[in-house]
Amino acid sequence: MVSNQESLRPQYALRVGAHELDWHDADIDVIDADLGLSGVSAAERNGFKELVGRVDLGEID
């Protein structure tokens, strides 16, 4: 992940923005497992799979 610092910064800036909107830490998850991977296919994107699974289970919306 060290080589993807330019992608990492905006991900974590969203966390700061959520805090500024009074979101609680427990309600914020940054899924950064896919940084540096192509969006062409979800096959190797575990972070995306986690996100879709959690939406499907109704854990997040």
Short mmCIF file of C-alpha atoms in Angstrom, two decimals:
data_model
loop_
_atom_site.label_atom_id
_atom_site.label_comp_id
_atom_site.label_asym_id
_atom_site.label_seq_id
_atom_site.Cartn_x
_atom_site.Cartn_y
_atom_site.Cartn_z
CA MET A 1 0.00 0.00 0.00
CA VAL A 2 2.97 2.30 0.45
CA SER A 3 3.19 2.70 -3.33
CA ASN A 4 -0.42 3.93 -3.55
CA GLN A 5 -0.21 6.99 -1.32
CA GLU A 6 -1.99 9.20 -3.87
CA SER A 7 -5.03 6.92 -3.74
CA LEU A 8 -4.80 6.41 0.01
CA ARG A 9 -4.99 10.09 0.95
CA PRO A 10 -8.46 10.75 -0.53
CA GLN A 11 -9.80 7.55 1.05
CA TYR A 12 -8.83 8.72 4.50
CA ALA A 13 -9.87 12.32 3.78
CA LEU A 14 -13.40 10.95 3.41
CA ARG A 15 -13.13 9.63 6.97
CA VAL A 16 -12.18 13.12 8.19
CA GLY A 17 -15.13 14.56 6.28
CA ALA A 18 -17.49 12.09 7.91
CA HIS A 19 -16.16 13.10 11.34
CA GLU A 20 -16.81 16.74 10.44
CA LEU A 21 -20.42 15.73 9.74
CA ASP A 22 -20.59 14.27 13.28
CA TRP A 23 -20.39 10.61 12.23
CA HIS A 24 -19.07 8.31 14.94
CA ASP A 25 -15.88 6.33 14.42
CA ALA A 26 -17.81 3.07 14.79
CA ASP A 27 -19.96 4.05 11.78
CA ILE A 28 -17.04 4.68 9.43
CA ASP A 29 -15.10 1.99 7.61
CA VAL A 30 -12.48 2.74 4.99
CA ILE A 31 -12.10 -0.27 2.72
CA ASP A 32 -8.71 0.24 1.14
CA ALA A 33 -7.81 -3.35 0.24
CA ASP A 34 -8.22 -2.66 -3.48
CA LEU A 35 -5.94 0.35 -3.81
CA GLY A 36 -3.73 -0.02 -6.85
CA LEU A 37 -5.90 -2.72 -8.43
CA SER A 38 -7.75 -2.33 -11.71
CA GLY A 39 -11.49 -1.80 -11.60
CA VAL A 40 -11.93 -3.84 -14.78
CA SER A 41 -12.83 -6.99 -12.84
CA ALA A 42 -14.02 -7.69 -9.32
CA ALA A 43 -12.32 -11.10 -9.35
CA GLU A 44 -9.26 -10.04 -7.33
CA ARG A 45 -10.84 -7.09 -5.50
CA ASN A 46 -11.51 -8.36 -1.99
CA GLY A 47 -12.44 -4.93 -0.67
CA PHE A 48 -15.13 -4.56 -3.31
CA LYS A 49 -16.44 -8.05 -2.54
CA GLU A 50 -16.59 -7.15 1.16
CA LEU A 51 -18.50 -3.96 0.40
CA VAL A 52 -21.05 -5.70 -1.84
CA GLY A 53 -21.49 -8.48 0.70
CA ARG A 54 -22.13 -6.04 3.52
CA VAL A 55 -24.67 -4.11 1.44
CA ASP A 56 -26.37 -7.38 0.50
CA LEU A 57 -26.60 -8.38 4.17
CA GLY A 58 -28.14 -5.00 5.01
CA GLU A 59 -25.22 -4.04 7.25
CA ILE A 60 -24.65 -0.83 5.30
CA ASP A 61 -26.55 1.21 2.74
#
